[in-house]
Amino acid sequence: MKYILFSIAAVITFTLGACDKESSGTDYDLSDTLQPYIIIGKTAIKTKPDSIATIRFTMRTGLSKEVTVNYSVTGSVELGNQTVVMNRYTTTKDVVIDIPGGTVAPSTTVVTLLGATKSDGTPLTIGRYGVASGEKVNINIAAP
């Protein structure tokens, strides 16, 4: 019994002696060094003429300002440059692209994320790693 009490006292002494007296234990670094970015869903979409394709834009975090997203639609469905606004504090925005009935199939349409800016004019990083060239999705249009 004497050895057990001695062992417990020794463990408590060593444990308390190992504490850093200068640290309060609350000095965690909570800074966020990763800038807000926006991406486009990259999974290829399969659809048919006279239907729709839904594209999703996703931000890393919801922002307190509206974000204007610029994208282009090229290929068999040619819409050129388009714009959509993401509301405050949201992280996703779906965009519906109509595939007209007269679209020649099989063919491909490419949606490319061109840029995004906050309502105060601050640009967002395009892509998780800042590589904008990879932010595109293919819409594969098959024969009906």
C-alpha atoms as a printed R data frame, in Angstrom:
    type eleno elety resid chain resno       x      y       z
1   ATOM     1    CA   MET     A     1   0.000  0.000   0.000
2   ATOM     2    CA   LYS     A     2   2.907  2.280   0.823
3   ATOM     3    CA   TYR     A     3   4.330  1.796  -2.680
4   ATOM     4    CA   ILE     A     4   0.991  2.587  -4.324
5   ATOM     5    CA   LEU     A     5   0.649  5.872  -2.433
6   ATOM     6    CA   PHE     A     6   4.262  6.743  -3.216
7   ATOM     7    CA   SER     A     7   3.684  5.981  -6.925
8   ATOM     8    CA   ILE     A     8   0.554  8.151  -7.053
9   ATOM     9    CA   ALA     A     9   2.357 11.019  -5.310
10  ATOM    10    CA   ALA     A    10   5.289 10.718  -7.732
11  ATOM    11    CA   VAL     A    11   2.998 10.778 -10.787
12  ATOM    12    CA   ILE     A    12   1.170 13.863  -9.502
13  ATOM    13    CA   THR     A    13   4.468 15.610  -8.739
14  ATOM    14    CA   PHE     A    14   5.903 14.885 -12.187
15  ATOM    15    CA   THR     A    15   2.656 15.870 -13.921
16  ATOM    16    CA   LEU     A    16   2.420 19.223 -12.163
17  ATOM    17    CA   GLY     A    17   6.130 19.832 -12.604
18  ATOM    18    CA   ALA     A    18   5.832 19.326 -16.366
19  ATOM    19    CA   CYS     A    19   3.279 22.129 -16.769
20  ATOM    20    CA   ASP     A    20   4.473 25.252 -18.523
21  ATOM    21    CA   LYS     A    21   3.889 27.987 -15.964
22  ATOM    22    CA   GLU     A    22   4.229 30.811 -18.512
23  ATOM    23    CA   SER     A    23   1.464 29.571 -20.815
24  ATOM    24    CA   SER     A    24  -2.148 30.144 -19.933
25  ATOM    25    CA   GLY     A    25  -3.185 27.387 -22.349
26  ATOM    26    CA   THR     A    26  -5.347 29.742 -24.394
27  ATOM    27    CA   ASP     A    27  -2.864 31.158 -26.869
28  ATOM    28    CA   TYR     A    28  -4.034 29.216 -29.923
29  ATOM    29    CA   ASP     A    29  -3.393 30.588 -33.400
30  ATOM    30    CA   LEU     A    30  -6.835 30.849 -34.978
31  ATOM    31    CA   SER     A    31  -5.799 32.972 -37.935
32  ATOM    32    CA   ASP     A    32  -7.202 31.915 -41.293
33  ATOM    33    CA   THR     A    33  -4.479 32.153 -43.902
34  ATOM    34    CA   LEU     A    34  -6.409 30.471 -46.735
35  ATOM    35    CA   GLN     A    35  -8.075 33.141 -48.857
36  ATOM    36    CA   PRO     A    36 -11.709 32.733 -49.944
37  ATOM    37    CA   TYR     A    37 -11.949 30.914 -53.245
38  ATOM    38    CA   ILE     A    38 -14.625 29.723 -55.649
39  ATOM    39    CA   ILE     A    39 -14.791 26.528 -57.678
40  ATOM    40    CA   ILE     A    40 -17.126 24.944 -60.206
41  ATOM    41    CA   GLY     A    41 -18.401 21.378 -59.920
42  ATOM    42    CA   LYS     A    42 -16.151 19.411 -62.259
43  ATOM    43    CA   THR     A    43 -18.123 16.203 -62.702
44  ATOM    44    CA   ALA     A    44 -19.087 15.891 -66.365
45  ATOM    45    CA   ILE     A    45 -22.818 16.206 -66.962
46  ATOM    46    CA   LYS     A    46 -24.685 13.947 -69.383
47  ATOM    47    CA   THR     A    47 -27.905 15.264 -70.867
48  ATOM    48    CA   LYS     A    48 -30.011 15.260 -74.029
49  ATOM    49    CA   PRO     A    49 -31.376 17.970 -76.324
50  ATOM    50    CA   ASP     A    50 -34.501 19.758 -75.050
51  ATOM    51    CA   SER     A    51 -33.462 19.382 -71.407
52  ATOM    52    CA   ILE     A    52 -31.446 21.251 -68.788
53  ATOM    53    CA   ALA     A    53 -28.043 20.963 -67.154
54  ATOM    54    CA   THR     A    54 -27.405 22.272 -63.639
55  ATOM    55    CA   ILE     A    55 -23.986 23.708 -62.812
56  ATOM    56    CA   ARG     A    56 -22.937 24.397 -59.212
57  ATOM    57    CA   PHE     A    57 -20.539 27.116 -58.088
58  ATOM    58    CA   THR     A    58 -19.132 26.602 -54.588
59  ATOM    59    CA   MET     A    59 -17.224 28.984 -52.313
60  ATOM    60    CA   ARG     A    60 -14.963 27.870 -49.491
61  ATOM    61    CA   THR     A    61 -16.850 29.971 -46.969
62  ATOM    62    CA   GLY     A    62 -19.928 32.167 -46.856
63  ATOM    63    CA   LEU     A    63 -19.071 35.854 -47.100
64  ATOM    64    CA   SER     A    64 -20.814 38.912 -45.686
65  ATOM    65    CA   LYS     A    65 -20.921 40.475 -49.153
66  ATOM    66    CA   GLU     A    66 -22.629 39.410 -52.357
67  ATOM    67    CA   VAL     A    67 -20.333 37.752 -54.888
68  ATOM    68    CA   THR     A    68 -20.696 38.217 -58.644
69  ATOM    69    CA   VAL     A    69 -19.575 35.150 -60.584
70  ATOM    70    CA   ASN     A    70 -18.580 35.408 -64.248
71  ATOM    71    CA   TYR     A    71 -18.603 32.300 -66.408
72  ATOM    72    CA   SER     A    72 -18.768 31.392 -70.084
73  ATOM    73    CA   VAL     A    73 -20.792 28.785 -71.935
74  ATOM    74    CA   THR     A    74 -19.216 27.652 -75.210
75  ATOM    75    CA   GLY     A    75 -19.524 24.732 -77.586
76  ATOM    76    CA   SER     A    76 -22.727 23.290 -79.007
77  ATOM    77    CA   VAL     A    77 -24.727 25.614 -76.732
78  ATOM    78    CA   GLU     A    78 -23.158 29.042 -77.220
79  ATOM    79    CA   LEU     A    79 -24.233 31.588 -74.576
80  ATOM    80    CA   GLY     A    80 -20.984 33.527 -74.284
81  ATOM    81    CA   ASN     A    81 -20.130 35.270 -71.020
82  ATOM    82    CA   GLN     A    82 -22.747 35.055 -68.276
83  ATOM    83    CA   THR     A    83 -23.078 36.442 -64.743
84  ATOM    84    CA   VAL     A    84 -24.770 35.159 -61.614
85  ATOM    85    CA   VAL     A    85 -24.875 36.674 -58.097
86  ATOM    86    CA   MET     A    86 -24.302 34.594 -54.974
87  ATOM    87    CA   ASN     A    87 -26.183 35.975 -51.994
88  ATOM    88    CA   ARG     A    88 -24.543 36.880 -48.707
89  ATOM    89    CA   TYR     A    89 -23.606 34.022 -46.354
90  ATOM    90    CA   THR     A    90 -24.211 31.314 -48.967
91  ATOM    91    CA   THR     A    91 -21.600 28.889 -50.194
92  ATOM    92    CA   THR     A    92 -23.287 27.465 -53.296
93  ATOM    93    CA   LYS     A    93 -25.204 28.716 -56.305
94  ATOM    94    CA   ASP     A    94 -26.822 26.524 -58.941
95  ATOM    95    CA   VAL     A    95 -27.126 27.733 -62.523
96  ATOM    96    CA   VAL     A    96 -29.496 26.079 -64.978
97  ATOM    97    CA   ILE     A    97 -28.447 25.908 -68.624
98  ATOM    98    CA   ASP     A    98 -31.142 25.104 -71.183
99  ATOM    99    CA   ILE     A    99 -30.154 22.653 -73.891
100 ATOM   100    CA   PRO     A   100 -32.356 23.526 -76.910
101 ATOM   101    CA   GLY     A   101 -34.221 20.792 -78.761
102 ATOM   102    CA   GLY     A   102 -32.355 21.504 -81.995
103 ATOM   103    CA   THR     A   103 -28.908 20.904 -80.498
104 ATOM   104    CA   VAL     A   104 -26.875 18.470 -82.591
105 ATOM   105    CA   ALA     A   105 -25.975 15.348 -80.651
106 ATOM   106    CA   PRO     A   106 -23.540 13.973 -79.727
107 ATOM   107    CA   SER     A   107 -21.765 17.181 -78.827
108 ATOM   108    CA   THR     A   108 -20.149 18.968 -75.915
109 ATOM   109    CA   THR     A   109 -20.667 22.296 -74.200
110 ATOM   110    CA   VAL     A   110 -18.041 23.678 -71.823
111 ATOM   111    CA   VAL     A   111 -18.842 25.941 -68.869
112 ATOM   112    CA   THR     A   112 -15.758 27.827 -67.663
113 ATOM   113    CA   LEU     A   113 -15.455 29.847 -64.452
114 ATOM   114    CA   LEU     A   114 -13.879 33.156 -65.477
115 ATOM   115    CA   GLY     A   115 -13.828 35.125 -62.240
116 ATOM   116    CA   ALA     A   116 -15.639 36.249 -59.117
117 ATOM   117    CA   THR     A   117 -15.658 39.526 -57.202
118 ATOM   118    CA   LYS     A   118 -17.174 40.635 -53.927
119 ATOM   119    CA   SER     A   119 -19.589 43.563 -53.989
120 ATOM   120    CA   ASP     A   120 -16.768 45.840 -52.769
121 ATOM   121    CA   GLY     A   121 -14.694 44.936 -55.861
122 ATOM   122    CA   THR     A   122 -12.287 42.522 -54.166
123 ATOM   123    CA   PRO     A   123 -11.567 39.525 -56.422
124 ATOM   124    CA   LEU     A   124 -11.804 35.959 -55.147
125 ATOM   125    CA   THR     A   125  -9.218 33.313 -55.891
126 ATOM   126    CA   ILE     A   126 -10.364 31.016 -58.684
127 ATOM   127    CA   GLY     A   127  -9.854 27.393 -57.727
128 ATOM   128    CA   ARG     A   128  -8.605 25.951 -54.483
129 ATOM   129    CA   TYR     A   129  -4.976 26.389 -55.506
130 ATOM   130    CA   GLY     A   130  -5.392 29.515 -57.615
131 ATOM   131    CA   VAL     A   131  -5.278 27.613 -60.908
132 ATOM   132    CA   ALA     A   132  -8.148 29.103 -62.884
133 ATOM   133    CA   SER     A   133  -7.536 27.014 -66.002
134 ATOM   134    CA   GLY     A   134  -8.905 23.887 -64.316
135 ATOM   135    CA   GLU     A   135 -12.224 25.426 -63.340
136 ATOM   136    CA   LYS     A   136 -14.447 24.103 -66.117
137 ATOM   137    CA   VAL     A   137 -17.063 21.416 -66.583
138 ATOM   138    CA   ASN     A   138 -18.169 19.534 -69.691
139 ATOM   139    CA   ILE     A   139 -21.807 19.024 -70.586
140 ATOM   140    CA   ASN     A   140 -21.990 15.981 -72.847
141 ATOM   141    CA   ILE     A   141 -25.113 16.056 -74.998
142 ATOM   142    CA   ALA     A   142 -26.168 12.606 -76.171
143 ATOM   143    CA   ALA     A   143 -28.672 11.680 -78.869
144 ATOM   144    CA   PRO     A   144 -32.255 11.399 -77.581
